[in-house]
Short mmCIF file of C-alpha atoms in Angstrom, two decimals:
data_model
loop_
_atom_site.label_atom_id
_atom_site.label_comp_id
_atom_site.label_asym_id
_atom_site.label_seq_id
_atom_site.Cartn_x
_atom_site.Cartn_y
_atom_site.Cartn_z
CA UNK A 120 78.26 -9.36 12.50
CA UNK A 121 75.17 -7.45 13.01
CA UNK A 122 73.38 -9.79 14.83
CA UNK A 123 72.81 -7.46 17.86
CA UNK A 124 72.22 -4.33 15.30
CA UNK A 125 69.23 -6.64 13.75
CA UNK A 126 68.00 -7.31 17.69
CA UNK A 127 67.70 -3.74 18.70
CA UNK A 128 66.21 -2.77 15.37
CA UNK A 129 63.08 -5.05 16.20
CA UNK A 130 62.81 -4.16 19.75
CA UNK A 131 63.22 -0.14 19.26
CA UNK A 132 64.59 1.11 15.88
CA UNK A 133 63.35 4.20 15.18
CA UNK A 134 62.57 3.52 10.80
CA UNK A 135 63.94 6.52 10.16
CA UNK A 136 66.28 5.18 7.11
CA UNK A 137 62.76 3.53 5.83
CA UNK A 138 60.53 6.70 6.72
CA UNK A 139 58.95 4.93 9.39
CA UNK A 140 58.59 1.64 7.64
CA UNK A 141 60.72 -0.88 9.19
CA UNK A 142 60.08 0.64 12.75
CA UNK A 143 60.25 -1.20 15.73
CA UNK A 144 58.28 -2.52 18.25
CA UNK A 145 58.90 0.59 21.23
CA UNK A 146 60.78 3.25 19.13
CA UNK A 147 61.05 5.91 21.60
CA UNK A 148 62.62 3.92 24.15
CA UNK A 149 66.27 4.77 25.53
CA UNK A 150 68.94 1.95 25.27
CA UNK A 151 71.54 0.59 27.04
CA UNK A 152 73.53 -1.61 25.58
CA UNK A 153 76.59 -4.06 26.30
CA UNK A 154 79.02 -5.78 23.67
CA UNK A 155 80.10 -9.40 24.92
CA UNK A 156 83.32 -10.77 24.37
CA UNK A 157 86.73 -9.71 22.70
CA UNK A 158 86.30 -8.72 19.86
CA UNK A 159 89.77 -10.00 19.15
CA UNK A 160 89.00 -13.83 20.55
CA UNK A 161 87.23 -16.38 18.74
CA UNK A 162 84.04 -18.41 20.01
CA UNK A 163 81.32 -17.26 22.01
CA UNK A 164 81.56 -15.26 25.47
CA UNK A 165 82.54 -16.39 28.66
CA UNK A 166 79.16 -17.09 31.04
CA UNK A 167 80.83 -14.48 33.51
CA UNK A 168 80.67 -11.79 30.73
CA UNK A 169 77.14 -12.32 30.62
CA UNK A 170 76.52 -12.27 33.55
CA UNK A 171 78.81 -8.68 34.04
CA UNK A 172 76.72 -7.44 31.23
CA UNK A 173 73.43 -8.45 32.87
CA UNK A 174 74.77 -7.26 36.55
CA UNK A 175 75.45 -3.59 34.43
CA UNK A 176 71.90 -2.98 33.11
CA UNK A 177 70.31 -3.94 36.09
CA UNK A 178 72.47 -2.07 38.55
CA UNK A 179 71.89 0.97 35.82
CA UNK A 180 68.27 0.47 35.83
CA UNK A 181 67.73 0.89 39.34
CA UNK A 182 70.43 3.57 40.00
CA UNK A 183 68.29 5.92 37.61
CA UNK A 184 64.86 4.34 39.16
CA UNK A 185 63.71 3.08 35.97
CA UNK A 186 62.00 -0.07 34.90
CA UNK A 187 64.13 -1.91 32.56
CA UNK A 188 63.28 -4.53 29.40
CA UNK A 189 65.84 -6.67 28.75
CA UNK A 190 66.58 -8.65 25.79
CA UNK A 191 68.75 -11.93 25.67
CA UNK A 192 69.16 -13.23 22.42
CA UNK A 193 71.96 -15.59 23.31
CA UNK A 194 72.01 -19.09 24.32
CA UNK A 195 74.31 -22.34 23.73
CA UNK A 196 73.88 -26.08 24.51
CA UNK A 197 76.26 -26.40 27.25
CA UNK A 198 74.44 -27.65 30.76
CA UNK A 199 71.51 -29.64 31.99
CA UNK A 200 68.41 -27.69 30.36
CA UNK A 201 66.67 -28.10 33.76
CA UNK A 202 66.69 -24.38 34.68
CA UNK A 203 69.24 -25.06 37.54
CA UNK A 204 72.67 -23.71 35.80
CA UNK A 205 74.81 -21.49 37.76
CA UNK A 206 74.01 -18.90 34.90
CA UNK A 207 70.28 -19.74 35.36
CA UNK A 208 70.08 -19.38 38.69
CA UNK A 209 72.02 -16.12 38.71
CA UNK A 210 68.87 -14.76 36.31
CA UNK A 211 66.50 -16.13 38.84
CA UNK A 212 68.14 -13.92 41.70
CA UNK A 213 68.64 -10.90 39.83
CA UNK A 214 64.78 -11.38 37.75
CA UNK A 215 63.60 -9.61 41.49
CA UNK A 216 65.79 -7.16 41.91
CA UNK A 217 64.25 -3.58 40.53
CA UNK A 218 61.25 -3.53 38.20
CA UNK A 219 62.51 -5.60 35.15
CA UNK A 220 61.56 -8.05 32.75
CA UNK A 221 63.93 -10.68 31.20
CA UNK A 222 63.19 -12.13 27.69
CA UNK A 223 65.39 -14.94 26.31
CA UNK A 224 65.57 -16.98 22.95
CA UNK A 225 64.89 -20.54 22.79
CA UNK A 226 67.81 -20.93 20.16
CA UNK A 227 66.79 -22.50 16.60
CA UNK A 228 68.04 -26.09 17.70
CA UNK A 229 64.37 -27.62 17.27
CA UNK A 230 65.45 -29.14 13.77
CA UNK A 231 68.64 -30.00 14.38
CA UNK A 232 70.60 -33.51 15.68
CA UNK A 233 71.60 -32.42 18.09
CA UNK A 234 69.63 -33.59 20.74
CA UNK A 235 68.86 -37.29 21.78
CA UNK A 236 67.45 -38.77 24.92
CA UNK A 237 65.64 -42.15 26.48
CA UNK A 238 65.19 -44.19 29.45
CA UNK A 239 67.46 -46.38 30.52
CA UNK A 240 66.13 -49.31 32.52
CA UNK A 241 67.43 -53.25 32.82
CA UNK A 242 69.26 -53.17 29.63
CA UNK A 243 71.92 -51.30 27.78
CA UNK A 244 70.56 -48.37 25.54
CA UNK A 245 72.36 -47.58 21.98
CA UNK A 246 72.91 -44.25 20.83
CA UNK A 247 74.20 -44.14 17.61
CA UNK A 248 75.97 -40.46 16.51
CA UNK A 249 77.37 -39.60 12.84
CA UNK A 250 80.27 -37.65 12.51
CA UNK A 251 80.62 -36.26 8.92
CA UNK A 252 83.77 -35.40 6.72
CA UNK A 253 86.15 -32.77 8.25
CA UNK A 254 85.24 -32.11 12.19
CA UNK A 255 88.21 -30.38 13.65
CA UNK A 256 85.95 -31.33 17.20
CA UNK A 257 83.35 -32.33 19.03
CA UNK A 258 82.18 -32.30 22.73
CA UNK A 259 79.23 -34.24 23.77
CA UNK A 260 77.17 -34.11 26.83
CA UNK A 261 75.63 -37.21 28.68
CA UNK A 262 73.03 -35.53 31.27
CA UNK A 263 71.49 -37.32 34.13
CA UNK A 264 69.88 -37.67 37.59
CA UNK A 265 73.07 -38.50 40.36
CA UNK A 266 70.99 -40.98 41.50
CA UNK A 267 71.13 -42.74 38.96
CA UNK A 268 74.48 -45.02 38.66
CA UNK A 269 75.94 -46.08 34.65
CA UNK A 270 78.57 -47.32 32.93
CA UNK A 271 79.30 -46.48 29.25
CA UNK A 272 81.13 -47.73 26.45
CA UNK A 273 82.02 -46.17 23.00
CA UNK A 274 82.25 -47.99 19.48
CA UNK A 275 84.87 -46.35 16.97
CA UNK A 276 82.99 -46.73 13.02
CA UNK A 277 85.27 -49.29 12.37
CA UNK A 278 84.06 -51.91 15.38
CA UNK A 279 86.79 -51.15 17.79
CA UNK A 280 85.65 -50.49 21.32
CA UNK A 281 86.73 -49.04 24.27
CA UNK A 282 85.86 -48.95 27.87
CA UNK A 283 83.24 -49.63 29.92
CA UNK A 284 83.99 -46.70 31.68
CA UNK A 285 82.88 -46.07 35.60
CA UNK A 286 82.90 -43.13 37.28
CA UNK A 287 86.12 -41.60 38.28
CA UNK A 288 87.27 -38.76 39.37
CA UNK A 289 89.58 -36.75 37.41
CA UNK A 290 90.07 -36.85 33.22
CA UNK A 291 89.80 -40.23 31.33
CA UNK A 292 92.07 -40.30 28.33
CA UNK A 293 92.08 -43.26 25.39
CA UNK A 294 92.54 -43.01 21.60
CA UNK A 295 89.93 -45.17 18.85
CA UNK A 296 91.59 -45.02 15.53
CA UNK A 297 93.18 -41.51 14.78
CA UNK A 298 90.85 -40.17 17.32
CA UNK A 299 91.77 -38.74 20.72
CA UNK A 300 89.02 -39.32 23.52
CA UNK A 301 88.40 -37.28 26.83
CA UNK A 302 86.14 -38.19 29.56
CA UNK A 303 84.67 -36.59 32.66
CA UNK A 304 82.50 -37.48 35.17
CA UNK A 305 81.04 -34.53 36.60
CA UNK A 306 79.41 -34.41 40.26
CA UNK A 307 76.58 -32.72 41.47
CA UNK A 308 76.56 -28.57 42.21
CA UNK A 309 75.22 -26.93 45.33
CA UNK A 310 72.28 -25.80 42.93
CA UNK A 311 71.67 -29.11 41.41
CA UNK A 312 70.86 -32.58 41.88
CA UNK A 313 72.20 -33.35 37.84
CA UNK A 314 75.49 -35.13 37.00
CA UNK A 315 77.52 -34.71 33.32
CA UNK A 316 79.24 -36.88 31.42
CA UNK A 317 81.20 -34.97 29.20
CA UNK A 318 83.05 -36.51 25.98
CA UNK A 319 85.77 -34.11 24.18
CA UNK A 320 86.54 -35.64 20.04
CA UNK A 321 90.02 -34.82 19.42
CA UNK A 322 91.43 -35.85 16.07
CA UNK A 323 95.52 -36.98 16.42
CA UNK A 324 95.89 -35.82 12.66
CA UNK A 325 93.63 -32.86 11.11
CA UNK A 326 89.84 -34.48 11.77
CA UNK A 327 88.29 -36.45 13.96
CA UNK A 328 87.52 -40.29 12.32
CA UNK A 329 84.55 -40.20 10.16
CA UNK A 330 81.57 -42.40 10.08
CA UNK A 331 78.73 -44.00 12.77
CA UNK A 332 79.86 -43.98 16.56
CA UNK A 333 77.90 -45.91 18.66
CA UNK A 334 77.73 -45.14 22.57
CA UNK A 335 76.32 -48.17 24.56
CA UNK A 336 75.04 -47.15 28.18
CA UNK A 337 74.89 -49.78 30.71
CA UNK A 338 72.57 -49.57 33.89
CA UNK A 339 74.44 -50.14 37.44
CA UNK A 340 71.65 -48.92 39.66
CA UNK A 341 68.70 -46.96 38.26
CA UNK A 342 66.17 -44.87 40.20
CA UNK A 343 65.63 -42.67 37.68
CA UNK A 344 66.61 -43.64 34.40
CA UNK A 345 65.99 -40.45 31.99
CA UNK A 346 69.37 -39.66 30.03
CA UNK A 347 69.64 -36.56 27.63
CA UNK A 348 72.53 -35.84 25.08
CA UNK A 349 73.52 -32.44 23.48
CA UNK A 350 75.88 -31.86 20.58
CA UNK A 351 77.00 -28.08 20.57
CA UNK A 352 74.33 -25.61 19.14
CA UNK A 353 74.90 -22.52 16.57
CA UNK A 354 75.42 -24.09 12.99
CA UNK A 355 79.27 -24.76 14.34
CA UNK A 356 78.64 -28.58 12.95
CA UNK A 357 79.81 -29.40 9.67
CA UNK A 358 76.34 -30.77 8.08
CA UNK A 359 75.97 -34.28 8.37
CA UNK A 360 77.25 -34.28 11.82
CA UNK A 361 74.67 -35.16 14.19
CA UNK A 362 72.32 -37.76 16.63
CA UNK A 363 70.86 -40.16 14.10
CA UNK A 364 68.07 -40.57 16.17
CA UNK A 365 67.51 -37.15 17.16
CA UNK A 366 64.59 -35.98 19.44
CA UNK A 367 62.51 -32.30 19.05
CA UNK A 368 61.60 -31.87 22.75
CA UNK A 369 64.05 -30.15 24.90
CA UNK A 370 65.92 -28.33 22.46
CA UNK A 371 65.76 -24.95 23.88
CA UNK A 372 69.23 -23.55 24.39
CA UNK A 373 69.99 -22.02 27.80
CA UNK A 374 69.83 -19.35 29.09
CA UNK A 375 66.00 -19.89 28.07
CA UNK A 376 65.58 -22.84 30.25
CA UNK A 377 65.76 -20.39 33.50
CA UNK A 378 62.34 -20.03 35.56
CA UNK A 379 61.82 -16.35 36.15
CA UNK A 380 62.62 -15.31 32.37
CA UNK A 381 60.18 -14.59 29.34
CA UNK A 382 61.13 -17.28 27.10
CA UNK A 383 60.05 -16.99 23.45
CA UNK A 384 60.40 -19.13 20.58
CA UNK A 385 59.81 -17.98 17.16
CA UNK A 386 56.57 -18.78 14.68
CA UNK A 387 56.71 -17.48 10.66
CA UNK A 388 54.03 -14.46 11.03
CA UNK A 389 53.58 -14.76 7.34
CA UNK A 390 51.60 -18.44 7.64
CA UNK A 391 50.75 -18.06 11.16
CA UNK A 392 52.86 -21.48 11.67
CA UNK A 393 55.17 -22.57 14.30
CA UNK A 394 58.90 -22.43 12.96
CA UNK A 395 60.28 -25.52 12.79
CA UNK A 396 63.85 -24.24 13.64
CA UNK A 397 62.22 -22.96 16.79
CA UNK A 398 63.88 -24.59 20.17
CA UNK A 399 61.23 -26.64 21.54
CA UNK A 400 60.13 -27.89 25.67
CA UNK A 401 59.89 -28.56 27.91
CA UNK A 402 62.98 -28.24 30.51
CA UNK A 403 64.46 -31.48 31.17
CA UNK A 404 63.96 -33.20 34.54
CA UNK A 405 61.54 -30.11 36.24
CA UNK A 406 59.46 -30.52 32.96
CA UNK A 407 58.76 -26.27 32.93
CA UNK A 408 56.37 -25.08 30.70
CA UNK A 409 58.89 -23.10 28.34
CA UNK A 410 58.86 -21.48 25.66
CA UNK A 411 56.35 -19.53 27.25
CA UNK A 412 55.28 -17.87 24.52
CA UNK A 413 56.17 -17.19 20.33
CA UNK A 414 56.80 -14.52 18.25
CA UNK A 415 58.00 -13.47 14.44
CA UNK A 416 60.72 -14.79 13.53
CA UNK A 417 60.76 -15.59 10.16
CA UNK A 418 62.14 -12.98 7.88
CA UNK A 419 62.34 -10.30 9.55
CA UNK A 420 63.05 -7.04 8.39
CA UNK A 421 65.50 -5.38 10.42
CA UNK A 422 68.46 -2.34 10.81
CA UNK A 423 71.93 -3.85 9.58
CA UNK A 424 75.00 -2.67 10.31
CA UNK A 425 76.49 0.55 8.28
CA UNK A 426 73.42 1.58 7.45
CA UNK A 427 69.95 0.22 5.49
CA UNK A 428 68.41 -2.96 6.34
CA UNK A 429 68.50 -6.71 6.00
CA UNK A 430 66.11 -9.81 6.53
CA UNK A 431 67.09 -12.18 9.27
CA UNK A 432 65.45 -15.03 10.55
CA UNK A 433 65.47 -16.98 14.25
CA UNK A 434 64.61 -16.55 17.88
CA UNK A 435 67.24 -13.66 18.06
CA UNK A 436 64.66 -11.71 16.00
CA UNK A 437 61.54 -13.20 17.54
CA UNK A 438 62.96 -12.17 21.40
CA UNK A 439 63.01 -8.47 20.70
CA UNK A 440 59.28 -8.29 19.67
CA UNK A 441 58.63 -9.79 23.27
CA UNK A 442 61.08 -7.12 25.19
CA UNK A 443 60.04 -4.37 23.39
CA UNK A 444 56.41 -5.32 24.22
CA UNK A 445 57.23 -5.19 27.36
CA UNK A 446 59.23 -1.99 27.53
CA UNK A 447 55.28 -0.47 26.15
CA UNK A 448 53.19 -2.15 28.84
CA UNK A 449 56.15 -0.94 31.40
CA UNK A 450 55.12 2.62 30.05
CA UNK A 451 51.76 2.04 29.90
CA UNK A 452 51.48 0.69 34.05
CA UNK A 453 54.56 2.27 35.58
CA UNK A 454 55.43 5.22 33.55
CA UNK A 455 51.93 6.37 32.96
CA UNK A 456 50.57 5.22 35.89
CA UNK A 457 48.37 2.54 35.59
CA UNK A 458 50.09 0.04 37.96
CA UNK A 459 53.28 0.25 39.05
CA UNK A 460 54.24 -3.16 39.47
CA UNK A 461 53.57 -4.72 36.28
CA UNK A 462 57.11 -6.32 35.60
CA UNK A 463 58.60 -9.44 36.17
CA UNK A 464 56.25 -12.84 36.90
CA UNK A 465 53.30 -10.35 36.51
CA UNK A 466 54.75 -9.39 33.05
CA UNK A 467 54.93 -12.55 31.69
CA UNK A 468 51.03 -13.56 33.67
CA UNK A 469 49.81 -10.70 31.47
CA UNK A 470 51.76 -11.55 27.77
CA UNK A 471 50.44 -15.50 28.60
CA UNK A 472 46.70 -14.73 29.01
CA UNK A 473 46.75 -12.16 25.71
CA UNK A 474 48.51 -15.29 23.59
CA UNK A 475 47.05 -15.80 20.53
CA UNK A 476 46.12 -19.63 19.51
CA UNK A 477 47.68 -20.95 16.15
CA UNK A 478 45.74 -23.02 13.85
CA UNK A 479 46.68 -26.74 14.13
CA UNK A 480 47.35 -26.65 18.18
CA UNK A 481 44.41 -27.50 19.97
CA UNK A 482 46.28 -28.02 23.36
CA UNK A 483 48.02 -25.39 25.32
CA UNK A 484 50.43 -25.18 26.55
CA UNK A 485 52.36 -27.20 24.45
CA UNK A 486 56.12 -27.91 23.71
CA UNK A 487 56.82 -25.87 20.51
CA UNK A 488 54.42 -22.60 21.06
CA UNK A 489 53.80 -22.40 24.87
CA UNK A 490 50.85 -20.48 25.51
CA UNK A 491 50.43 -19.21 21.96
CA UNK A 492 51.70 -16.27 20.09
CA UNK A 493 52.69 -12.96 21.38
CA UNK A 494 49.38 -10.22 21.15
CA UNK A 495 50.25 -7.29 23.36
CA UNK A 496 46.86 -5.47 22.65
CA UNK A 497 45.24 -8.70 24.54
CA UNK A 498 47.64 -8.57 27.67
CA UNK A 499 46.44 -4.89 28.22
CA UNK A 500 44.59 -5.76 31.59
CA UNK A 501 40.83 -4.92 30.80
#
C-alpha cells in the first residue's frame, strides 16, 4: 500500500529521486526492516507477529552491539487503553533490553465516534450508538474496573429489547431483528486488574439492522464506576457509523498507550496547530501522560512505492520524525561519544524538555500535544 514506504521515507530516505529535497530526518542511517502479515490474508496482523517482528530488531540490534530506533506506526482499538495489554507489557520488558528507543503512533481516532465513556453511579447510564446503511459488522468493547459489578441491556432501533445480561461465563448468543448478537464477559489477566465486555454485530441477511441502538448499563455494585467504549479504529466504518455522543480523550490507539514507549501524536507544521485527527490522552484508568510529545503530520511529503513521491497525512508520518530524531541523538551520545546511555526513558527525558509550546495551549502537559512539539536541536543536552 505504501504506507510503510511513506514511514521510512520520513525517518531516513535518502532524497535522492528529489536531489536532496524530500530527505529525511537521519538519511545515513542503516535499516532493518520487517513486513507484518500475509500478504495473502486480509485484515490487520496478528499481535504475535508484532511482537516476532519487534523480538527480530531487537535481538539484531544487540547481536551487532548497536543502538537501535525503532518506529511503530501501527496501532488498533482492541484492549483497555490503560498501558497494561499483553502486547504493552511485552514493549515494557523488551524497552530495557539493549540501547533502544521505541516510538509509537497515537492513531488518528481523536475525531472520530468511536470512543464514548462516563461514570456510572446509582442509576442506569444510556449510550446511544448509530449504525449506518450497509455494516457487514461490528464489535464493540465495554471496558471497566473488575471491581466494579453491571448488568447491561441492549435496545434494537425499532424498541425491541433484550437482556439484562449478568456476567457469565462462556458466549451469550440472542438475535434483535435481522441482527445476530454475541456477548462475552471477559475476566481479569495476570497483568491487569480490567474486565471486557465484548459485543460482536452479526447481520442474519447481508447487514447488520440500521438505525439508533441504545445500550442501557445498570449498576449492581460500584466501587469504581468509570466505563469506556471503543468501536474498531482505521476508517473500516462505513461513515455514519459511530457513538453519538462521542468523547476526544482517550482515543489513542494501542500500542501507544504502553509506558516505556515514545508516543507521538501528530500537529499540521504548516499552522503550527494540533491535528484534530490526532489520538488524544490520557490512558484510561492509570491516567499516563501520553502522547508524550507531537510531530508533522499533516501533508507530508514522502517516498511512495515504485518510485517518486506522494503526500500523506497522520501519526504514521508524524512517528518517523520522532525515531529518526532519535536515531541522530543516538549518534550524537553513543556513536560519537558524548554519552553512551542516552536511549530509552533518558531519550524520551531529553525530546520532552526540548518540546516546543504551540500557540493556544497554555498548560502542559495536556491531552492532545503532551509536552509540546518535537525540537531535536532543544533536547541536545547543553
Amino acid at each position: 500500500s505504501g504506507h510503510g514506504t511513506g514511514v521510512m521515507g520520513i525517518a531516513a530516505g535518502n532524497g535522492r529521486a528529489s536531489k536532496g529535497v524530500y530527505r529525511g530526518v537521519a538519511p545515513k542511517s542503516e535499516l532493518i526492516v520487517v513486513k507484518l502479515g500475509n500478504p495473502r490474508a486480509e485484515g490487520f496482523p496478528r499481535t504475535t507477529e508484532l511482537m516476532q517482528g519487534i523480538d527480530y530488531c531487537i535481538k539484531t540490534a544487540v547481536r551487532l552491539g548497536k543502538p537501535l530506533a525503532l518506529n511503530l506506526s501501527f496501532g488498533n482499538n482492541y484492549g483497555s487503553h490503560d498501558g497494561e495489554s499483553l502486547l504493552e507489557f511485552y514493549l515494557d520488558t523488551v524497552a530495557v533490553i539493549g540501547r533502544n528507543v521505541i516510538c509509537v503512533g497515537t492513531g488518528n481516532e481523536g475525531n472520530k465516534a468511536t470512543h464514548t465513556s462516563g461514570v456510572l453511579g446509582n442509576s442506569n447510564e444510556v449510550v446511544p450508538l448509530q449504525i449506518g446503511d450497509y455494516e457487514r459488522s461490528i464489535n464493540l468493547q465495554i471496558w471497566k474496573q473488575y471491581v466494579d459489578e453491571i448488568e447491561f441491556s441492549l435496545e434494537h432501533p425499532n424498541g425491541e429489547v433484550a437482556g439484562p445480561f449478568r456476567e457469565e461465563l462462556g458466549i451469550q448468543r440472542f438475535r434483535l431483528g435481522d441482527t445476530e448478537i454475541l456477548i462475552y464477559y471477559g475476566e481479569p489477566k495476570p497483568f491487569s486488574t480490567a474486565q471486557e465486555i465484548y459485543l460482536d454485530f452479526i447481520p442474519v441477511g447481508s447487514y447488520i439492522d440500521d438505525g439508533i441502538w441504545k445500550i442501557r448499563l445498570t449498576p449492581i455494585r460500584i466501587t469504581d464506576g468509570a466505563f469506556d467504549m471503543w468501536l474498531p479504529a482505521g476508517n473500516v466504518l462505513n461513515s455514519g457509523t459511530g457513538f453519538l455522543n462521542p468523547v476526544e480523550e482517550t482515543t489513542l490507539t494501542i500500542p501507544s498507550t504502553a509506558t516505556k514507549v515514545i508516543t507521538v501524536g501528530a500537529y499540521d507544521a504548516r499552522f503550527d496547530q494540533a491535528a484534530a485527527f490526532s489520538g488524544r490522552g490520557y490512558t484510561r484508568a492509570t491516567n499516563q501522560v501520553k502522547p508524550d510529545l507531537v510531530a508533522p503530520g499533516v501533508e507530508i511529503m514522502s517516498c511512495a512505492p515504485g518510485g517518486g513521491y506522494q503526500v500523506r497525512t497522520g501519526t504514521s508520518m508524524a512517528t518517523p520524525f520522532v525515531t529518526g530524531s532519535a536515531a541522530l541523538l543516538m549518534q550524537w551520545g553513543i556513536v560519537n561519544g558524548n554519552d553512551a546511555y542516552l536511549y530509552g526513558e533518558k531519550m524520551k527525558a531529553y525530546l520532552i524538555r526540548g518540546a516546543r509550546k504551540l500557540p493556544g495551549f497554555t498548560v502542559y502537559p495536556n491531552p492532545v500535544l503532551g509536552w509540546g512539539a518535537l525540537c531535536t536541536a532543544n533536547s541536545i543536552p547543553r
